[in-house]
mmCIF file of C-alpha atoms in Angstrom:
data_model
loop_
_atom_site.group_PDB
_atom_site.id
_atom_site.type_symbol
_atom_site.label_atom_id
_atom_site.label_comp_id
_atom_site.label_asym_id
_atom_site.label_seq_id
_atom_site.Cartn_x
_atom_site.Cartn_y
_atom_site.Cartn_z
ATOM 1 C CA MET A 1 7.878 0.888 9.719
ATOM 2 C CA SER A 2 5.743 3.964 10.567
ATOM 3 C CA TYR A 3 1.912 2.891 10.434
ATOM 4 C CA SER A 4 0.708 6.489 10.618
ATOM 5 C CA LYS A 5 2.530 7.245 7.291
ATOM 6 C CA LEU A 6 2.645 3.963 5.329
ATOM 7 C CA SER A 7 4.543 4.601 2.197
ATOM 8 C CA VAL A 8 4.644 2.771 -1.204
ATOM 9 C CA GLY A 9 7.146 3.741 -3.848
ATOM 10 C CA ILE A 10 5.731 3.433 -7.394
ATOM 11 C CA VAL A 11 8.599 2.140 -9.800
ATOM 12 C CA GLY A 12 8.922 0.915 -13.336
ATOM 13 C CA LEU A 13 10.574 1.497 -16.647
ATOM 14 C CA PRO A 14 9.828 4.749 -18.749
ATOM 15 C CA ASN A 15 6.627 4.890 -20.494
ATOM 16 C CA VAL A 16 4.890 2.085 -18.602
ATOM 17 C CA GLY A 17 2.053 4.174 -17.277
ATOM 18 C CA LYS A 18 3.526 5.419 -13.819
ATOM 19 C CA SER A 19 2.737 9.140 -14.412
ATOM 20 C CA THR A 20 -0.812 8.574 -15.474
ATOM 21 C CA LEU A 21 -1.330 6.244 -12.299
ATOM 22 C CA PHE A 22 0.172 8.972 -10.254
ATOM 23 C CA LYS A 23 -1.949 11.522 -11.704
ATOM 24 C CA ALA A 24 -4.968 9.517 -10.698
ATOM 25 C CA ILE A 25 -3.687 9.116 -7.359
ATOM 26 C CA THR A 26 -3.242 12.909 -6.755
ATOM 27 C CA LYS A 27 -6.623 13.534 -8.006
ATOM 28 C CA LYS A 28 -7.827 11.190 -5.278
ATOM 29 C CA GLN A 29 -5.697 12.679 -2.653
ATOM 30 C CA VAL A 30 -7.129 13.515 0.801
ATOM 31 C CA ASP A 31 -7.548 16.735 2.808
ATOM 32 C CA ILE A 32 -4.381 16.360 4.853
ATOM 33 C CA GLN A 33 -5.759 18.692 7.568
ATOM 34 C CA ASN A 34 -7.153 15.632 9.326
ATOM 35 C CA TYR A 35 -3.841 13.702 9.413
ATOM 36 C CA PRO A 36 -0.555 13.903 11.440
ATOM 37 C CA PHE A 37 1.668 15.313 8.730
ATOM 38 C CA THR A 38 1.041 18.448 6.628
ATOM 39 C CA THR A 39 3.919 18.961 4.056
ATOM 40 C CA ILE A 40 3.355 16.897 0.835
ATOM 41 C CA GLU A 41 5.868 17.147 -1.933
ATOM 42 C CA PRO A 42 4.946 17.335 -5.518
ATOM 43 C CA ASN A 43 5.912 13.758 -6.216
ATOM 44 C CA VAL A 44 3.930 12.467 -3.182
ATOM 45 C CA GLY A 45 0.126 11.721 -2.875
ATOM 46 C CA VAL A 46 -1.741 10.704 0.194
ATOM 47 C CA VAL A 47 -4.961 8.647 -0.223
ATOM 48 C CA ALA A 48 -7.318 7.255 2.085
ATOM 49 C CA VAL A 49 -7.798 3.529 2.380
ATOM 50 C CA PRO A 50 -11.435 2.604 1.305
ATOM 51 C CA ASP A 51 -13.276 1.295 4.374
ATOM 52 C CA GLU A 52 -17.000 0.761 4.583
ATOM 53 C CA ARG A 53 -16.702 0.109 8.365
ATOM 54 C CA VAL A 54 -15.740 3.753 9.162
ATOM 55 C CA ASP A 55 -18.850 4.814 7.133
ATOM 56 C CA ALA A 56 -21.104 2.537 8.930
ATOM 57 C CA LEU A 57 -19.835 3.148 12.376
ATOM 58 C CA ALA A 58 -19.916 6.957 11.918
ATOM 59 C CA GLU A 59 -23.599 6.906 10.944
ATOM 60 C CA ILE A 60 -24.480 4.859 14.080
ATOM 61 C CA SER A 61 -22.458 7.198 16.308
ATOM 62 C CA LYS A 62 -23.517 10.420 14.473
ATOM 63 C CA SER A 63 -19.706 11.158 14.506
ATOM 64 C CA ALA A 64 -18.752 14.758 13.495
ATOM 65 C CA LYS A 65 -15.831 13.424 11.551
ATOM 66 C CA LYS A 66 -14.709 10.377 9.692
ATOM 67 C CA ILE A 67 -10.907 9.581 9.533
ATOM 68 C CA TYR A 68 -9.573 6.877 7.426
ATOM 69 C CA THR A 69 -6.173 5.287 7.352
ATOM 70 C CA THR A 70 -3.847 6.465 4.612
ATOM 71 C CA ILE A 71 -1.123 5.440 2.276
ATOM 72 C CA GLU A 72 1.428 7.764 0.854
ATOM 73 C CA PHE A 73 2.282 6.991 -2.639
ATOM 74 C CA ILE A 74 5.836 8.286 -3.877
ATOM 75 C CA ASP A 75 6.318 8.610 -7.513
ATOM 76 C CA ILE A 76 9.796 7.625 -8.246
ATOM 77 C CA ALA A 77 11.556 8.528 -11.546
ATOM 78 C CA GLY A 78 11.501 5.851 -14.334
ATOM 79 C CA LEU A 79 14.284 3.361 -13.818
ATOM 80 C CA VAL A 80 16.543 2.518 -16.696
ATOM 81 C CA LYS A 81 19.055 -0.246 -17.249
ATOM 82 C CA GLY A 82 22.209 0.725 -15.673
ATOM 83 C CA ALA A 83 20.634 2.873 -12.789
ATOM 84 C CA ALA A 84 22.805 0.946 -10.186
ATOM 85 C CA GLN A 85 26.023 2.474 -12.157
ATOM 86 C CA GLY A 86 24.342 5.899 -12.122
ATOM 87 C CA GLU A 87 22.528 5.844 -15.526
ATOM 88 C CA GLY A 88 19.293 7.898 -15.801
ATOM 89 C CA LEU A 89 18.560 9.310 -12.229
ATOM 90 C CA GLY A 90 20.448 6.420 -10.841
ATOM 91 C CA ASN A 91 21.148 6.608 -7.035
ATOM 92 C CA GLN A 92 18.609 9.259 -6.501
ATOM 93 C CA PHE A 93 16.060 6.707 -7.724
ATOM 94 C CA LEU A 94 17.218 4.014 -5.605
ATOM 95 C CA ALA A 95 17.484 6.248 -2.507
ATOM 96 C CA ASN A 96 13.806 7.072 -2.907
ATOM 97 C CA ILE A 97 12.871 3.357 -2.984
ATOM 98 C CA ARG A 98 14.813 2.736 0.370
ATOM 99 C CA GLU A 99 12.478 5.251 2.094
ATOM 100 C CA ALA A 100 9.335 3.342 0.973
ATOM 101 C CA ASP A 101 7.704 0.670 2.941
ATOM 102 C CA ALA A 102 6.765 -1.222 -0.110
ATOM 103 C CA ILE A 103 7.294 -1.158 -3.919
ATOM 104 C CA ALA A 104 4.475 -0.991 -6.413
ATOM 105 C CA HIS A 105 6.109 -1.982 -9.586
ATOM 106 C CA VAL A 106 4.263 -0.761 -12.779
ATOM 107 C CA VAL A 107 4.603 -3.328 -15.523
ATOM 108 C CA ARG A 108 3.467 -2.340 -19.240
ATOM 109 C CA VAL A 109 1.171 -4.990 -20.739
ATOM 110 C CA PHE A 110 -0.832 -2.601 -23.104
ATOM 111 C CA PRO A 111 0.150 -2.479 -26.729
ATOM 112 C CA ASP A 112 0.370 1.058 -28.311
ATOM 113 C CA GLU A 113 2.409 1.835 -31.345
ATOM 114 C CA LYS A 114 2.216 5.719 -30.251
ATOM 115 C CA ILE A 115 4.106 5.056 -26.910
ATOM 116 C CA THR A 116 7.600 3.900 -27.395
ATOM 117 C CA HIS A 117 8.900 1.010 -25.112
ATOM 118 C CA VAL A 118 12.198 1.790 -23.904
ATOM 119 C CA HIS A 119 13.184 -1.723 -25.357
ATOM 120 C CA ASN A 120 11.036 -1.448 -28.357
ATOM 121 C CA LYS A 121 9.036 -4.450 -27.524
ATOM 122 C CA ILE A 122 6.146 -5.509 -25.032
ATOM 123 C CA ASP A 123 7.771 -7.979 -22.926
ATOM 124 C CA PRO A 124 6.408 -7.773 -19.306
ATOM 125 C CA SER A 125 8.618 -10.580 -17.715
ATOM 126 C CA ASN A 126 11.832 -9.019 -19.276
ATOM 127 C CA ASP A 127 10.715 -5.643 -17.844
ATOM 128 C CA ILE A 128 10.416 -7.188 -14.370
ATOM 129 C CA GLY A 129 13.945 -8.801 -14.794
ATOM 130 C CA VAL A 130 15.476 -5.419 -15.676
ATOM 131 C CA ILE A 131 14.140 -3.672 -12.599
ATOM 132 C CA GLU A 132 15.026 -6.528 -10.266
ATOM 133 C CA THR A 133 18.601 -6.863 -11.645
ATOM 134 C CA GLU A 134 19.104 -3.116 -11.055
ATOM 135 C CA LEU A 135 17.836 -3.587 -7.413
ATOM 136 C CA GLU A 136 20.267 -6.542 -6.927
ATOM 137 C CA LEU A 137 23.047 -4.531 -8.153
ATOM 138 C CA ALA A 138 22.375 -1.733 -6.017
ATOM 139 C CA ASP A 139 22.259 -3.937 -2.910
ATOM 140 C CA LEU A 140 25.629 -5.405 -3.880
ATOM 141 C CA GLN A 141 27.106 -1.926 -3.817
ATOM 142 C CA THR A 142 25.449 -1.340 -0.468
ATOM 143 C CA LYS A 143 27.057 -4.527 0.838
ATOM 144 C CA SER A 144 30.400 -3.514 -0.421
ATOM 145 C CA ARG A 145 30.192 -0.225 1.175
ATOM 146 C CA ARG A 146 29.146 -1.792 4.559
ATOM 147 C CA LEU A 147 32.249 -4.270 4.359
ATOM 148 C CA GLU A 148 34.436 -1.109 3.728
ATOM 149 C CA LYS A 149 33.063 0.756 6.694
ATOM 150 C CA SER A 150 32.973 -2.069 9.314
ATOM 151 C CA GLY A 151 36.580 -2.655 9.879
ATOM 152 C CA PRO A 152 37.811 -3.693 13.289
ATOM 153 C CA ARG A 153 35.047 -3.606 16.088
ATOM 154 C CA PRO A 154 35.716 -1.115 18.909
ATOM 155 C CA LYS A 155 36.304 -2.803 22.337
ATOM 156 C CA ALA A 156 33.413 -0.766 23.848
ATOM 157 C CA SER A 157 31.078 -2.726 21.837
ATOM 158 C CA GLY A 158 32.360 -6.163 22.844
ATOM 159 C CA GLY A 159 33.564 -6.800 19.181
ATOM 160 C CA LYS A 160 30.001 -6.445 17.958
ATOM 161 C CA SER A 161 28.945 -4.204 14.971
ATOM 162 C CA ASP A 162 27.290 -0.935 16.002
ATOM 163 C CA LEU A 163 26.213 -0.268 12.365
ATOM 164 C CA PRO A 164 22.417 -0.280 11.749
ATOM 165 C CA PRO A 165 20.992 -3.132 9.755
ATOM 166 C CA LEU A 166 21.271 -2.839 6.133
ATOM 167 C CA GLN A 167 18.019 -1.807 4.145
ATOM 168 C CA LEU A 168 18.183 -4.080 1.116
ATOM 169 C CA LEU A 169 15.943 -3.034 -1.947
ATOM 170 C CA ILE A 170 15.484 -6.699 -2.989
ATOM 171 C CA ASP A 171 13.951 -7.602 0.376
ATOM 172 C CA LYS A 172 11.120 -5.016 0.154
ATOM 173 C CA LYS A 173 7.617 -6.309 -0.250
ATOM 174 C CA VAL A 174 6.558 -5.918 -3.879
ATOM 175 C CA ILE A 175 3.072 -5.523 -5.568
ATOM 176 C CA PHE A 176 3.030 -5.682 -9.389
ATOM 177 C CA ILE A 177 0.734 -3.397 -11.180
ATOM 178 C CA LEU A 178 -0.093 -4.984 -14.615
ATOM 179 C CA ASN A 179 -1.118 -2.043 -16.679
ATOM 180 C CA VAL A 180 -3.267 -3.262 -19.499
ATOM 181 C CA SER A 181 -5.400 -1.529 -22.215
ATOM 182 C CA GLU A 182 -9.068 -0.783 -21.681
ATOM 183 C CA LYS A 183 -9.872 -3.375 -24.171
ATOM 184 C CA GLN A 184 -7.594 -6.123 -22.393
ATOM 185 C CA LEU A 185 -9.433 -5.090 -19.180
ATOM 186 C CA ILE A 186 -12.988 -5.606 -20.729
ATOM 187 C CA ASP A 187 -11.644 -8.900 -22.098
ATOM 188 C CA GLY A 188 -10.716 -10.047 -18.604
ATOM 189 C CA TRP A 189 -7.064 -10.185 -19.362
ATOM 190 C CA GLN A 190 -4.948 -12.184 -16.919
ATOM 191 C CA PRO A 191 -1.192 -13.025 -16.598
ATOM 192 C CA SER A 192 -1.632 -16.608 -18.083
ATOM 193 C CA PHE A 193 -3.034 -14.884 -21.321
ATOM 194 C CA VAL A 194 0.412 -13.596 -22.396
ATOM 195 C CA LYS A 195 1.433 -15.731 -25.436
ATOM 196 C CA THR A 196 4.735 -16.455 -26.947
ATOM 197 C CA SER A 197 5.626 -15.572 -30.717
ATOM 198 C CA GLU A 198 4.413 -18.928 -31.670
ATOM 199 C CA GLY A 199 0.945 -18.153 -30.018
ATOM 200 C CA LYS A 200 1.412 -20.548 -27.103
ATOM 201 C CA PRO A 201 0.648 -19.719 -23.439
ATOM 202 C CA ASP A 202 3.698 -18.015 -21.827
ATOM 203 C CA GLY A 203 4.448 -18.902 -18.245
ATOM 204 C CA GLU A 204 7.288 -16.513 -17.929
ATOM 205 C CA LEU A 205 5.262 -13.639 -16.573
ATOM 206 C CA LEU A 206 3.870 -15.655 -13.647
ATOM 207 C CA LYS A 207 7.293 -17.072 -13.189
ATOM 208 C CA ALA A 208 8.772 -13.535 -12.954
ATOM 209 C CA MET A 209 6.328 -12.376 -10.539
ATOM 210 C CA ASN A 210 7.255 -15.424 -8.244
ATOM 211 C CA GLY A 211 3.901 -15.514 -6.324
ATOM 212 C CA LYS A 212 3.931 -11.947 -5.383
ATOM 213 C CA ASP A 213 0.525 -9.941 -5.219
ATOM 214 C CA TYR A 214 -0.631 -8.275 -8.288
ATOM 215 C CA VAL A 215 -3.316 -5.804 -9.369
ATOM 216 C CA ILE A 216 -4.665 -5.562 -12.988
ATOM 217 C CA LEU A 217 -5.711 -2.093 -13.958
ATOM 218 C CA SER A 218 -5.776 0.372 -16.992
ATOM 219 C CA THR A 219 -4.176 3.554 -16.151
ATOM 220 C CA PRO A 220 -6.308 5.846 -18.520
ATOM 221 C CA LEU A 221 -9.480 4.286 -16.996
ATOM 222 C CA GLU A 222 -8.076 4.945 -13.519
ATOM 223 C CA LEU A 223 -7.591 8.582 -14.396
ATOM 224 C CA ALA A 224 -11.097 8.860 -15.613
ATOM 225 C CA LEU A 225 -12.429 7.150 -12.516
ATOM 226 C CA SER A 226 -10.511 9.574 -10.234
ATOM 227 C CA GLU A 227 -11.996 12.504 -12.168
ATOM 228 C CA ALA A 228 -15.561 11.222 -12.424
ATOM 229 C CA ASP A 229 -18.541 12.129 -10.230
ATOM 230 C CA PRO A 230 -20.276 9.151 -8.441
ATOM 231 C CA GLU A 231 -22.810 8.653 -11.200
ATOM 232 C CA GLU A 232 -20.189 8.656 -13.849
ATOM 233 C CA LYS A 233 -18.040 6.321 -11.924
ATOM 234 C CA ASN A 234 -20.725 3.844 -11.597
ATOM 235 C CA GLU A 235 -21.350 3.888 -15.163
ATOM 236 C CA TYR A 236 -17.504 3.317 -16.009
ATOM 237 C CA MET A 237 -17.489 0.365 -13.496
ATOM 238 C CA LYS A 238 -20.518 -1.119 -15.118
ATOM 239 C CA GLU A 239 -19.115 -0.753 -18.534
ATOM 240 C CA PHE A 240 -15.772 -2.334 -17.589
ATOM 241 C CA ASN A 241 -17.508 -4.966 -15.267
ATOM 242 C CA ILE A 242 -15.350 -4.109 -12.335
ATOM 243 C CA LYS A 243 -16.536 -3.941 -8.654
ATOM 244 C CA GLU A 244 -13.863 -1.363 -7.528
ATOM 245 C CA SER A 245 -11.251 0.747 -9.078
ATOM 246 C CA GLY A 246 -7.827 -0.582 -9.566
ATOM 247 C CA LEU A 247 -6.537 2.010 -7.398
ATOM 248 C CA ASP A 248 -8.752 0.875 -4.500
ATOM 249 C CA SER A 249 -7.664 -2.586 -5.146
ATOM 250 C CA LEU A 250 -3.875 -1.384 -5.073
ATOM 251 C CA ILE A 251 -4.463 0.251 -1.796
ATOM 252 C CA LYS A 252 -6.180 -2.885 -0.110
ATOM 253 C CA THR A 253 -3.469 -5.047 -1.530
ATOM 254 C CA ALA A 254 -0.726 -3.016 0.022
ATOM 255 C CA TYR A 255 -2.350 -3.489 3.262
ATOM 256 C CA LYS A 256 -2.511 -7.371 2.785
ATOM 257 C CA THR A 257 1.083 -7.514 1.465
ATOM 258 C CA LEU A 258 2.503 -5.738 4.458
ATOM 259 C CA ASP A 259 0.529 -7.824 6.833
ATOM 260 C CA LEU A 260 -1.434 -4.896 8.241
ATOM 261 C CA ILE A 261 -4.770 -4.857 9.820
ATOM 262 C CA THR A 262 -7.323 -2.059 10.737
ATOM 263 C CA PHE A 263 -8.987 -1.428 14.039
ATOM 264 C CA LEU A 264 -11.348 1.337 14.764
ATOM 265 C CA THR A 265 -12.603 3.918 17.495
ATOM 266 C CA THR A 266 -16.009 5.474 17.349
ATOM 267 C CA GLY A 267 -17.822 8.305 19.142
ATOM 268 C CA GLU A 268 -19.555 11.528 18.711
ATOM 269 C CA ASP A 269 -16.358 13.300 18.014
ATOM 270 C CA GLU A 270 -15.094 10.948 15.215
ATOM 271 C CA THR A 271 -15.084 7.503 13.835
ATOM 272 C CA ARG A 272 -11.486 6.674 12.828
ATOM 273 C CA ALA A 273 -9.543 3.772 11.445
ATOM 274 C CA TRP A 274 -6.175 2.786 12.800
ATOM 275 C CA THR A 275 -3.347 0.628 11.343
ATOM 276 C CA ALA A 276 -1.621 -2.365 13.362
ATOM 277 C CA LYS A 277 0.391 -5.082 12.363
ATOM 278 C CA LYS A 278 -1.143 -8.369 12.197
ATOM 279 C CA ASP A 279 -0.629 -10.396 15.525
ATOM 280 C CA ASP A 280 0.177 -7.244 17.461
ATOM 281 C CA LEU A 281 -0.657 -7.280 21.052
ATOM 282 C CA ILE A 282 -3.148 -4.534 21.865
ATOM 283 C CA PRO A 283 -0.807 -2.331 23.960
ATOM 284 C CA LYS A 284 1.416 -2.062 20.905
ATOM 285 C CA ALA A 285 -1.469 -1.594 18.671
ATOM 286 C CA VAL A 286 -3.204 1.293 20.407
ATOM 287 C CA ARG A 287 0.113 3.296 20.391
ATOM 288 C CA ALA A 288 -1.154 4.452 17.182
ATOM 289 C CA ILE A 289 -3.941 6.346 19.040
ATOM 290 C CA HIS A 290 -1.406 7.851 21.559
ATOM 291 C CA THR A 291 2.144 7.035 22.259
ATOM 292 C CA ASP A 292 1.552 6.855 26.070
ATOM 293 C CA PHE A 293 -1.239 4.197 25.676
ATOM 294 C CA GLU A 294 1.451 1.417 25.219
ATOM 295 C CA LYS A 295 3.171 1.979 28.666
ATOM 296 C CA LEU A 296 -0.026 2.978 30.441
ATOM 297 C CA PHE A 297 -2.354 0.146 29.082
ATOM 298 C CA ILE A 298 -4.216 -1.627 31.615
ATOM 299 C CA ARG A 299 -7.258 -2.899 29.846
ATOM 300 C CA ALA A 300 -9.708 -2.116 26.943
ATOM 301 C CA GLU A 301 -13.265 -2.874 25.804
ATOM 302 C CA VAL A 302 -13.557 -4.482 22.391
ATOM 303 C CA ILE A 303 -16.158 -5.388 19.973
ATOM 304 C CA ASN A 304 -16.221 -6.483 16.387
ATOM 305 C CA TRP A 305 -17.663 -3.825 14.152
ATOM 306 C CA LYS A 306 -20.322 -6.012 12.695
ATOM 307 C CA THR A 307 -21.659 -6.946 16.028
ATOM 308 C CA LEU A 308 -21.644 -3.339 17.129
ATOM 309 C CA LEU A 309 -23.317 -2.199 13.900
ATOM 310 C CA ASN A 310 -25.927 -4.993 14.321
ATOM 311 C CA VAL A 311 -26.710 -3.987 18.045
ATOM 312 C CA GLY A 312 -26.926 -0.295 17.012
ATOM 313 C CA SER A 313 -24.846 1.581 19.724
ATOM 314 C CA TRP A 314 -21.987 1.252 22.217
ATOM 315 C CA THR A 315 -24.398 1.806 24.948
ATOM 316 C CA ALA A 316 -26.707 -1.135 23.725
ATOM 317 C CA ALA A 317 -23.738 -3.472 23.315
ATOM 318 C CA LYS A 318 -22.868 -2.774 26.887
ATOM 319 C CA SER A 319 -26.232 -3.432 28.394
ATOM 320 C CA LYS A 320 -26.385 -6.827 26.456
ATOM 321 C CA GLY A 321 -23.015 -7.815 27.613
ATOM 322 C CA LEU A 322 -21.341 -7.735 24.145
ATOM 323 C CA LEU A 323 -18.268 -5.769 24.954
ATOM 324 C CA LYS A 324 -15.197 -7.881 25.818
ATOM 325 C CA THR A 325 -12.798 -6.534 28.415
ATOM 326 C CA VAL A 326 -9.313 -7.585 27.340
ATOM 327 C CA GLY A 327 -5.810 -7.189 28.953
ATOM 328 C CA LYS A 328 -2.333 -6.763 27.738
ATOM 329 C CA ASP A 329 -2.066 -10.286 26.242
ATOM 330 C CA TYR A 330 -4.942 -9.687 23.735
ATOM 331 C CA ILE A 331 -3.898 -9.875 19.990
ATOM 332 C CA ILE A 332 -5.826 -7.145 18.200
ATOM 333 C CA GLN A 333 -7.893 -8.361 15.423
ATOM 334 C CA ASP A 334 -8.990 -6.731 11.994
ATOM 335 C CA GLY A 335 -12.215 -5.010 12.509
ATOM 336 C CA ASP A 336 -11.963 -4.634 16.285
ATOM 337 C CA VAL A 337 -13.690 -1.452 17.650
ATOM 338 C CA VAL A 338 -11.634 -0.382 20.825
ATOM 339 C CA GLU A 339 -12.211 1.831 23.884
ATOM 340 C CA VAL A 340 -8.950 2.005 25.902
ATOM 341 C CA LYS A 341 -9.053 2.094 29.736
ATOM 342 C CA ILE A 342 -6.026 3.269 31.456
#
């Protein structure tokens, strides 16, 4: 997984709200000049991970630039039943999912007679099952092709396989995006609110999600929020009684789902957020800053961002003995502010 270019593939059946969500994402797209990749395809949107720590540290350091970590969202064509056998965009769709680090699965919850459902009924748990079945069928094909290719092992390999590990779709981390109507959002809709035809609570949706992370949002509202100025955005959020947009919640949830953390660097030139894997040792984590840092690492000075903010500056933190000198065995922590010494 490349943490400098974390990617999430947006999947779902047709007419579930994927296009509206992706439009909101591209409205929020960052200026890519500050980031280590420059070519963005029409179906890819790169957005910054909201981080108050970057803003606060940039202020005390009087930084010329603020650079957030980013997530790349890939808008993948709507999947239909039979995709694994080539229906719809078929294999092209499945190939795009394989390139993503995680899957954001948009599930239609909202009722709307004007927008046809591909199965002519609103049934979130069934929709989840359709997508998962297609992924499982595609994985079976992948395994079959691997068996065909494996054959006898060459002597030079000692009888061991020299084929790369399988990238099975069903093994990818999944975040469910439960797309509700604006009324459902105001009413505080939750997955447990889904009723059977007899009006009884239906546990099938929760069962279908199988404990995976989920975000509840309304795509028309997300689009409006992405197009609003700060004052209008605050009014929308008050009206719908939400503390952050669904898109911001999705971005943060993606980090949690993938067991990622953020550490920071700060100075007059820039304050910047960096991505690391939870439980990474510091030499591996700071490779994000420069690839040579991992092998050249000797020590680093580390301080929690809140402690640094409270004391007011790096110099003040040093004079008060608040900077911790750490070696190669230090496990990077979320919110660490780091200065590498090589």
